[in-house]
Amino acid sequence: MSLLVVMAPSAASSTRAHRRPADWLFVLPSVLPACPLSSWLSIRHARRRPQAMSDPNLIVDSDFGIDDATALLLALRVDPNPLKAVTVVSGNVPVSRGVRNCRYLIALADRESLGIEVYGGATAPLVPCQPPPSQWPGHGKDGFGDASDRLPEVSSTSLHLDPPDEHAANALVRLVNQRPGHYRIVALGPLTNIALAITLDPDFLSKVASIVIMGGCLFAQGNSNRTAEFNFHHDPEAAYIVFAASQRLSQQDDVQTPTGIPPAPKLTLVPWETTIRHGFAWSLFDRIQQVSPSTPLSRFIATVAAKYQDQCRYLYDDLVKIQNMTAALTDTPSPRSVANHHQEYIMMANSFTMCDAYAMLVALDESLVTESKAWNVQIELGGQMSRGMMALDWFSSSRQGSNNTVVVFGMDVSALEARFLRVFA
Amino acid sequence: MSLLVVMAPSAASSTRAHRRPADWLFVLPSVLPACPLSSWLSIRHARRRPQAMSDPNLIVDSDFGIDDATALLLALRVDPNPLKAVTVVSGNVPVSRGVRNCRYLIALADRESLGIEVYGGATAPLVPCQPPPSQWPGHGKDGFGDASDRLPEVSSTSLHLDPPDEHAANALVRLVNQRPGHYRIVALGPLTNIALAITLDPDFLSKVASIVIMGGCLFAQGNSNRTAEFNFHHDPEAAYIVFAASQRLSQQDDVQTPTGIPPAPKLTLVPWETTIRHGFAWSLFDRIQQVSPSTPLSRFIATVAAKYQDQCRYLYDDLVKIQNMTAALTDTPSPRSVANHHQEYIMMANSFTMCDAYAMLVALDESLVTESKAWNVQIELGGQMSRGMMALDWFSSSRQGSNNTVVVFGMDVSALEARFLRVFA
Amino acid sequence: MSLLVVMAPSAASSTRAHRRPADWLFVLPSVLPACPLSSWLSIRHARRRPQAMSDPNLIVDSDFGIDDATALLLALRVDPNPLKAVTVVSGNVPVSRGVRNCRYLIALADRESLGIEVYGGATAPLVPCQPPPSQWPGHGKDGFGDASDRLPEVSSTSLHLDPPDEHAANALVRLVNQRPGHYRIVALGPLTNIALAITLDPDFLSKVASIVIMGGCLFAQGNSNRTAEFNFHHDPEAAYIVFAASQRLSQQDDVQTPTGIPPAPKLTLVPWETTIRHGFAWSLFDRIQQVSPSTPLSRFIATVAAKYQDQCRYLYDDLVKIQNMTAALTDTPSPRSVANHHQEYIMMANSFTMCDAYAMLVALDESLVTESKAWNVQIELGGQMSRGMMALDWFSSSRQGSNNTVVVFGMDVSALEARFLRVFA
Amino acid sequence: MSLLVVMAPSAASSTRAHRRPADWLFVLPSVLPACPLSSWLSIRHARRRPQAMSDPNLIVDSDFGIDDATALLLALRVDPNPLKAVTVVSGNVPVSRGVRNCRYLIALADRESLGIEVYGGATAPLVPCQPPPSQWPGHGKDGFGDASDRLPEVSSTSLHLDPPDEHAANALVRLVNQRPGHYRIVALGPLTNIALAITLDPDFLSKVASIVIMGGCLFAQGNSNRTAEFNFHHDPEAAYIVFAASQRLSQQDDVQTPTGIPPAPKLTLVPWETTIRHGFAWSLFDRIQQVSPSTPLSRFIATVAAKYQDQCRYLYDDLVKIQNMTAALTDTPSPRSVANHHQEYIMMANSFTMCDAYAMLVALDESLVTESKAWNVQIELGGQMSRGMMALDWFSSSRQGSNNTVVVFGMDVSALEARFLRVFA
């Protein structure tokens, strides 16, 4: 509980700062009107009496790697439950596997009674890259770090049910048309389902409250090809379609608020470099095991994360090479260099980066964002090394395109860790 | 003189740190064996008795914008003079204009007696971009900020001489074949001449001591198109050819040093983002005018830089938008965000960024580099927004290509400013 | 009637020849099992008692330019009616306009009683070309040669009905899943709807009996950009998706016929160059007006085709330049040149090329094809001049890809003209 | 001699027709002012007293495959000798091998006394394709069909001399600047040397009398990748540079003839499809061996061509698949199909296609061209399947670019065969 005491004011002050924007550039969609701090306070007790919001408004689109799984668990344990539906897309694992993992996680979190809908979606990208992006080994073939046979057992009747016939993209279109402006989407995988929904209904985006996306590279420091992040590299055309739709929307003359201020972009982006610069400390996981060695969720995270952690360390090894260099410079500090930046970068990389969990936490509570900015974001479809790359118009050099995306640069890591700990420990 | 006292130990300690690399990754070519600190100490007195090195070994390849001009003046006032030749390439201004500007600068620096050779080179990129990159207005049409008619006059007989018939690329090939391993090149414009030299003589790079290049974007924060820097965007194929040649060289099995350690890459790169993060303070220019209001060089810099400064301020205006956001965060410092990075970024951007001058100063004294790393660098030729973009293999995701380039991340700005002040004030 | 007498044996013998393939390469899908010659014989009498096939199996996907309109009329006047549904796609005209034009044509052909379903589909390409392909002016803004106000009137109650909510792509998926192997599709516009159906249901193509496509260039003689045909250039990714799906299908090991012979590709392609080399004589239109000056269909064709004919003549003017050259060679015949080819080309170009009508006629009666071959066809997505280009593997140079498409090279123009005349005169 | 009697009038009448152009489109540069029919008449006697033209004006740029070798021999046996120099480029074989082969051929033709200059040029393309185009096996690794050890011996002192230091591109620049308007170039390999010459001297093309190029695909029927011909695919940027230079030249306002008629483009192109449609009959080679079984040139052609013929037959096998189809149609001739075209195509493909020999013969005697047209030609640099593809603006769809190239469509095969027989038999 002490954690919460520490956290609450922090979140509050962060929120305050955040709500005092200097000018119109400071735009962040209200991603969490329906999930206030009080919901978080009740997480611990949620296990006993899970309740659905009277009007659940959250849709999760996911390709069900490990960080997707933790992200879904974070949302499942919010009480009252905001989750309306989960739509599954091909990416870290195939769609059929993703549907099964999703059902397992709902059962693991003891939330089967809530009637959260699960839809299967696109089984492949619109136009696959050649060669296809290689899978990061951390997720395992099963999306559970190849530890499926060691997971906590759940008793469930629905585990092996087929998903409904309705395609995820059609379900998305139907839902947002039934309740325009109501649903918030958190997109944790390749954007194929979302792009299909936009293609089937060109007004789809205007009827969504917001979409929080995990994906893309800020600084062309690619984790899939040289310059692109996996989710966007896996289906570049889908990413292109989503950001282009937001650009069309933000350029429409009739999109005017009463104040004359342009509305916030529908898209909020948590990019790869932002997540890796905000990694969780390894000690967080030790702590989970100390506090709660035997709850289903703590056993789950301990089981699936072993492989993930190993792979994060490989990533870290890459970065140690930079550290060796900067270490050599410690006695000649260079205030105007990018050394500080890199030092900090490495420190953070030596940690556990649950990319999708950050996007989910930000979607559940916008006050965790400490730094963001609306930019024009576009997706490169061609090139030898840059297919799927995200390009910000940093210097407005091209002067093309409106601000179609709120890009998250900074998050309150302590608060993020506290939320994580609260659910898993 | 006090400046020098401050500077000398700093440079020394920096050099020491620099020479204590932790491992083989810490590679920096010896770009300045022939230009020790003693040369800098004599700069002030250089005006009276300019002397050529017995064996001048520096070749400058330039497209003669304003920062090129200051860079050349910095080299011209080193005594004994290390400059063997200047090769001119199309870029900021046409070649014929560049040749004239070069001759003017040699006369302005009172160095006509030294017999520095000036060659005209490529009048256009190998394969021009469509549409061609727009020119940054700071250089003016004449490369002197449109202030040609207000420049200090020089008396010179050679000012309007035609350059020799020999093409710059052929001159480069001839020179490095006459003295393999002797010449260091500083490339300040598009790489067309260097690429032609490599194409005409595939062993060109192995016969060069080193090439310091100003160009390319570290973080895809393009100043020409959305992701590319002007020099590389102006002639992407040329940049491709140069970095590909260095990659071939670094992959050759027979390139082995006695110690078994791979040799340093021939290329040292000072990228755009590094320069803009190390801008000179505006006060530096006030100081030049205070100390030396009427010397030819101080009058020159005051005259040509007016337009350049204006345009730097426009650039700064772009960045103020970020500052507004980060200012809102000042009372909730977020240690694990990229906010610090941006704050620093903006502070530096509100300054005078003489990109080419930095590359020249680094070439003249490697100890000014405080942070660098050998990476694999490649140039993107395709794409809608990424033609001419430089891509580092940050995470070795592609695992293709050796370390073909030493990338400069940090420089000692105080020392850089001191060197600048010493020549111009 | 004499026309028919002449035609029937011709068609028969052609069919016979066609059914005597020399080897497995000679593959043509049975595109017309359900539309035998007897149907054509009854066309004249169809007006009086339109009847639906007990099991209509034809779906037309169209962007409703003028040639689409004539193609649909050709299908509408077959009796018993084979048309199950029409799906509309953006291309020559917007979808809403296309739906209205479709309803008008059904009424004009006096076939409202048949209950043919009309679905609206994709309102834009998946990833639009930049700049978008220019519209050929022949269709007019209304798809009726800008002659909407001069068309024959129809009395219809359904003319301004909204189409059903179901998206064309979903309707396609639903229909083929209800009757796998039953439906034949004729695709006359950009392939957006078909590509969406394939993306929504990866097995879509295997459940379709066949798809006849009008689109693509055989010889890179583009009518939209330099190398691409309009339908494919308007939505290159859609075309890519369709041909890639056929390639996957033809590569599946389990796709084996009892004879060990690979099954015919699902796709039959009528490319641009094939249509322009098989143009209808201008006299055909004079004849329609002579024979039947006042029937609704002859008045329709006379009204809408005026602009189309004009534009065909512009096209012909382009080709006259070639004729001038070849005319100069008439007294020195060169048997082994490509002159003959061009002479023939020009002769045909001086005519009325109803591209989509050919595809429809071929779909209604495969025996009209006199020459075809199964090839591997792929769509280029990149390039400066070749985005949307179709590339055949003429020399199997890449040795990649199976034969995914039957390409139509030759058609029996006399028979095509006879069918056309029969419906419109 | 009887051959010549037959040939001469044919050539004459062809020439006559050719000189009666109907309009300005009919443009062919005067590629052979200095090589009239009388030169050909004296070929037989040339062996005894080889003489150089007082002013030799022909430069051959070649990558020395087998057809290059035959092309060079054709030029070497013209008397008086028009050959000024040979420049060697990387392509079918490496440059050093090409230089050696060139010297061997000069000796074989007994023309060492003429002082023809041989220069080594570019050893690699400007920007190599990835993966590099595969070599057609017909040339062998040595450019002599892997038959180097069975070739007729020559006695020569110069065979193993190093080429001069001057790079081929510099030699080209020097020569055309010494005699502007004098030299005609025949380019038989990748265009790297020519592109370098243009880059080194932007006015190079205006100082050349003409360039006849073998390369490029008319109909995207690629022999290297799916759509591109080997010479252009091997160095796409070089081809781009050459055609772009011709476009610049033809667009200059001041390029006006006294008559107001635009001058002929400097470039004449003999594309891949034109050569394969004009193959020599296999019997030609039997005839050579019958007439002259033991002369050095007949022995040479018999030795080197074995592998080449084999590979041509493989090519033919590819085409037989088409024949099977068209054979099935023989009893239902389809006058308006492209079947005729294909039938003819196959007939010709079943033959010996000495691509470079045709370009050389056309350069030596323009009257062998029976059909040609000035077009705008551009080279595609991007794309997945179209890098290096040549694109004609067939329908002026882009309306960009002037007529920068005379494209050869038809040649007098009988005359070509007669010329070939005359030299080799």
XYZ file of N, CA and C in Angstrom, chain C residues 276-392:
351
model
N -6.681 -3.631 -77.148
C -6.494 -2.581 -78.159
C -6.142 -3.184 -79.513
N -5.611 -4.403 -79.508
C -5.315 -5.081 -80.765
C -6.550 -5.795 -81.332
N -7.661 -5.720 -80.615
C -8.888 -6.375 -81.078
C -10.055 -5.395 -81.105
N -9.780 -4.143 -81.482
C -10.811 -3.116 -81.457
C -11.963 -3.426 -82.421
N -13.140 -2.983 -82.044
C -14.299 -3.096 -82.928
C -14.192 -2.046 -84.035
N -14.628 -2.402 -85.237
C -14.624 -1.435 -86.340
C -15.639 -0.330 -86.055
N -15.287 0.882 -86.469
C -16.233 1.985 -86.279
C -17.583 1.682 -86.941
N -17.507 0.961 -88.044
C -18.735 0.675 -88.803
C -19.742 -0.122 -87.978
N -19.235 -0.838 -86.978
C -20.139 -1.596 -86.115
C -21.179 -0.680 -85.489
N -20.738 0.497 -85.134
C -21.649 1.418 -84.452
C -22.636 2.049 -85.424
N -22.135 2.326 -86.634
C -23.061 2.798 -87.655
C -24.143 1.728 -87.882
N -23.702 0.528 -87.910
C -24.628 -0.568 -88.179
C -25.707 -0.680 -87.097
N -25.264 -0.523 -85.826
C -26.241 -0.569 -84.730
C -27.318 0.476 -84.957
N -26.899 1.671 -85.315
C -27.873 2.743 -85.494
C -28.769 2.502 -86.694
N -28.194 1.880 -87.743
C -29.021 1.584 -88.920
C -30.077 0.532 -88.607
N -29.626 -0.524 -87.953
C -30.521 -1.646 -87.694
C -31.598 -1.265 -86.680
N -31.158 -0.636 -85.588
C -32.084 -0.378 -84.478
C -31.893 1.045 -83.965
N -32.437 1.998 -84.703
C -32.155 3.377 -84.291
C -32.833 3.772 -82.989
N -33.814 3.039 -82.522
C -34.632 3.610 -81.447
C -34.852 2.683 -80.254
N -34.195 1.558 -80.214
C -34.340 0.742 -79.014
C -33.586 1.410 -77.870
N -33.982 1.137 -76.635
C -33.287 1.780 -75.519
C -31.792 1.516 -75.540
N -31.387 0.288 -75.817
C -29.959 -0.005 -75.759
C -29.178 0.657 -76.886
N -29.759 0.700 -78.077
C -29.020 1.358 -79.165
C -28.955 2.862 -78.926
N -30.010 3.432 -78.368
C -29.957 4.873 -78.054
C -28.936 5.129 -76.959
N -28.905 4.208 -75.992
C -27.926 4.367 -74.913
C -26.505 4.370 -75.460
N -26.205 3.363 -76.262
C -24.817 3.246 -76.744
C -24.457 4.437 -77.625
N -25.400 4.906 -78.413
C -25.122 6.066 -79.265
C -24.854 7.304 -78.424
N -25.565 7.427 -77.334
C -25.439 8.618 -76.501
C -24.133 8.627 -75.710
N -23.861 7.519 -75.040
C -22.699 7.529 -74.159
C -21.380 7.406 -74.911
N -21.417 6.821 -76.108
C -20.153 6.480 -76.756
C -19.524 7.628 -77.523
N -20.249 8.740 -77.665
C -19.707 9.831 -78.471
C -18.360 10.297 -77.933
N -18.304 10.586 -76.668
C -17.075 11.076 -76.052
C -15.988 9.989 -76.087
N -16.411 8.771 -75.850
C -15.480 7.644 -75.839
C -14.808 7.502 -77.201
N -15.633 7.608 -78.236
C -15.070 7.499 -79.586
C -14.066 8.616 -79.858
N -14.429 9.832 -79.474
C -13.499 10.954 -79.639
C -12.150 10.636 -79.026
N -12.201 10.149 -77.789
C -10.957 9.887 -77.084
C -10.181 8.741 -77.715
N -10.909 7.755 -78.235
C -10.221 6.684 -78.959
C -9.482 7.250 -80.163
N -10.078 8.244 -80.786
C -9.410 8.842 -81.944
C -8.135 9.571 -81.525
N -8.154 10.233 -80.360
C -6.919 10.848 -79.868
C -5.836 9.795 -79.715
N -6.241 8.673 -79.136
C -5.325 7.563 -78.957
C -4.773 7.154 -80.320
N -5.665 7.115 -81.289
C -5.267 6.735 -82.632
C -4.276 7.740 -83.215
N -4.502 9.014 -82.927
C -3.571 10.029 -83.420
C -2.153 9.755 -82.944
N -2.063 9.351 -81.695
C -0.748 8.981 -81.179
C -0.117 7.910 -82.056
N -0.940 6.985 -82.474
C -0.404 5.838 -83.199
C -0.143 6.144 -84.661
N -0.785 7.172 -85.174
C -0.558 7.553 -86.573
C 0.911 7.878 -86.801
N 1.539 8.397 -85.770
C 2.952 8.729 -85.901
C 3.777 7.510 -86.265
N 3.392 6.396 -85.725
C 4.085 5.167 -86.093
C 3.766 4.810 -87.533
N 2.522 4.992 -87.912
C 2.111 4.610 -89.257
C 2.912 5.383 -90.306
N 3.115 6.664 -90.064
C 3.886 7.459 -91.009
C 5.221 6.795 -91.308
N 5.828 6.316 -90.263
C 7.114 5.666 -90.436
C 6.981 4.379 -91.221
N 6.049 3.558 -90.805
C 5.951 2.266 -91.463
C 5.478 2.427 -92.894
N 4.661 3.447 -93.154
C 4.236 3.698 -94.531
C 5.446 3.916 -95.428
N 6.436 4.574 -94.906
C 7.636 4.852 -95.697
C 8.373 3.578 -96.063
N 8.009 2.489 -95.458
C 8.733 1.240 -95.676
C 7.980 0.275 -96.582
N 6.844 0.729 -97.106
C 5.967 -0.234 -97.773
C 6.598 -0.888 -98.999
N 7.493 -0.193 -99.677
C 8.078 -0.825 -100.852
C 9.300 -1.673 -100.527
N 9.670 -1.715 -99.312
C 10.759 -2.629 -98.941
C 10.305 -3.511 -97.781
N 9.398 -4.404 -98.068
C 8.882 -5.242 -96.992
C 10.011 -5.966 -96.267
N 9.930 -5.987 -94.992
C 10.990 -6.594 -94.189
C 10.388 -7.738 -93.386
N 10.485 -8.927 -93.943
C 9.735 -10.037 -93.352
C 10.118 -10.315 -91.894
N 11.353 -10.106 -91.549
C 11.745 -10.403 -90.191
C 11.849 -9.139 -89.347
N 10.908 -8.281 -89.444
C 10.914 -7.098 -88.586
C 9.659 -7.131 -87.725
N 9.576 -6.175 -86.858
C 8.347 -6.062 -86.084
C 7.399 -5.074 -86.733
N 7.688 -4.712 -87.984
C 6.841 -3.750 -88.683
C 5.422 -4.295 -88.847
N 5.340 -5.546 -89.247
C 4.022 -6.141 -89.435
C 3.190 -5.991 -88.179
N 3.829 -6.359 -87.134
C 3.209 -6.255 -85.829
C 2.638 -4.859 -85.619
N 3.423 -3.852 -85.920
C 2.973 -2.494 -85.662
C 1.883 -2.054 -86.622
N 2.023 -2.456 -87.859
C 1.021 -2.109 -88.871
C -0.346 -2.613 -88.404
N -0.339 -3.855 -88.009
C -1.562 -4.490 -87.530
C -2.082 -3.754 -86.296
N -1.172 -3.411 -85.455
C -1.465 -2.703 -84.219
C -2.233 -1.415 -84.520
N -1.701 -0.658 -85.452
C -2.309 0.631 -85.770
C -3.694 0.445 -86.366
N -3.771 -0.502 -87.287
C -5.040 -0.772 -87.933
C -6.118 -1.020 -86.879
N -5.742 -1.781 -85.885
C -6.714 -2.125 -84.858
C -6.998 -0.958 -83.923
N -5.969 -0.180 -83.702
C -6.166 0.916 -82.771
C -7.148 1.927 -83.339
N -7.215 2.005 -84.663
C -8.165 2.908 -85.285
C -9.557 2.303 -85.169
N -9.992 2.115 -83.981
C -11.247 1.420 -83.762
C -11.701 1.664 -82.331
N -12.749 1.014 -81.981
C -13.471 1.258 -80.744
C -13.122 0.130 -79.778
N -12.382 0.471 -78.731
C -11.899 -0.576 -77.843
C -12.699 -0.600 -76.557
N -13.643 -1.507 -76.483
C -14.508 -1.648 -75.321
C -13.887 -2.675 -74.374
N -12.806 -2.261 -73.690
C -11.974 -3.211 -72.935
C -12.811 -4.167 -72.086
N -13.683 -3.601 -71.269
C -14.416 -4.447 -70.327
C -15.416 -5.366 -71.031
N -15.947 -4.892 -72.168
C -16.886 -5.741 -72.909
C -16.204 -7.036 -73.348
N -14.941 -6.936 -73.745
C -14.224 -8.147 -74.158
C -14.104 -9.133 -72.996
N -13.725 -8.589 -71.842
C -13.578 -9.474 -70.677
C -14.909 -10.150 -70.365
N -15.997 -9.394 -70.466
C -17.312 -9.966 -70.179
C -17.670 -11.032 -71.208
N -17.460 -10.732 -72.479
C -17.804 -11.709 -73.513
C -16.998 -12.988 -73.351
N -15.740 -12.837 -72.999
C -14.885 -14.001 -72.774
C -15.372 -14.790 -71.571
N -15.842 -14.076 -70.549
C -16.359 -14.771 -69.363
C -17.660 -15.507 -69.703
N -18.447 -14.910 -70.605
C -19.729 -15.537 -70.970
C -19.540 -16.697 -71.929
N -18.439 -16.684 -72.683
C -18.211 -17.757 -73.655
C -16.720 -17.902 -73.894
N -16.132 -18.893 -73.258
C -14.679 -19.055 -73.344
C -14.213 -19.353 -74.757
N -15.129 -19.840 -75.611
C -14.689 -20.228 -76.948
C -14.320 -19.011 -77.788
N -14.605 -17.825 -77.303
C -14.194 -16.619 -78.028
C -12.692 -16.372 -77.909
N -12.069 -17.032 -76.963
C -10.612 -16.928 -76.821
C -9.961 -17.842 -77.841
N -9.118 -17.288 -78.667
C -8.438 -18.108 -79.671
C -7.005 -18.402 -79.265
N -6.498 -17.663 -78.328
C -5.086 -17.820 -77.971
C -4.905 -17.378 -76.533
N -4.320 -18.270 -75.749
C -4.085 -17.906 -74.355
C -2.959 -18.774 -73.827
N -2.423 -18.396 -72.697
C -1.325 -19.157 -72.119
C -1.260 -18.887 -70.626
N -0.940 -19.921 -69.874
C -0.755 -19.743 -68.431
C 0.661 -19.244 -68.164
N 0.757 -18.144 -67.420
C 2.050 -17.543 -67.081
C 2.080 -17.245 -65.594
N 3.288 -16.907 -65.137
C 3.385 -16.285 -63.835
C 3.311 -14.777 -64.010
N 2.358 -14.185 -63.325
C 2.133 -12.733 -63.407
C 2.346 -12.136 -62.019
N 3.121 -11.058 -61.951
C 3.291 -10.353 -60.681
C 3.123 -8.863 -60.902
N 2.841 -8.158 -59.820
C 2.582 -6.726 -59.902
C 3.696 -5.969 -59.191
N 4.235 -4.979 -59.867
C 5.288 -4.136 -59.299
C 4.656 -3.056 -58.421
N 5.144 -2.927 -57.201
C 4.606 -1.910 -56.292
C 5.490 -0.676 -56.184
N 6.763 -0.788 -56.545
C 7.683 0.340 -56.388
C 8.029 0.982 -57.714
N 9.137 1.687 -57.730
C 9.632 2.257 -58.971
C 9.091 3.641 -59.247
N 9.803 4.360 -60.104
C 9.416 5.710 -60.484
C 8.395 5.705 -61.609
N 8.534 4.747 -62.518
C 7.664 4.718 -63.699
C 6.897 3.421 -63.791
N 7.053 2.560 -62.810
C 6.518 1.211 -62.989
C 5.619 0.763 -61.851
N 5.247 1.678 -60.970
C 4.292 1.291 -59.931
C 2.983 0.859 -60.586
N 2.500 -0.310 -60.218
C 1.275 -0.838 -60.798
C 1.474 -1.619 -62.084
N 2.707 -1.702 -62.543
C 2.989 -2.450 -63.760
C 2.803 -3.951 -63.537
N 2.295 -4.620 -64.541
C 2.223 -6.078 -64.516
C 3.454 -6.629 -65.218
N 4.084 -7.629 -64.600
C 5.274 -8.220 -65.217
C 5.072 -9.709 -65.402
N 5.122 -10.150 -66.662
C 5.117 -11.577 -66.965
C 6.548 -12.088 -66.889
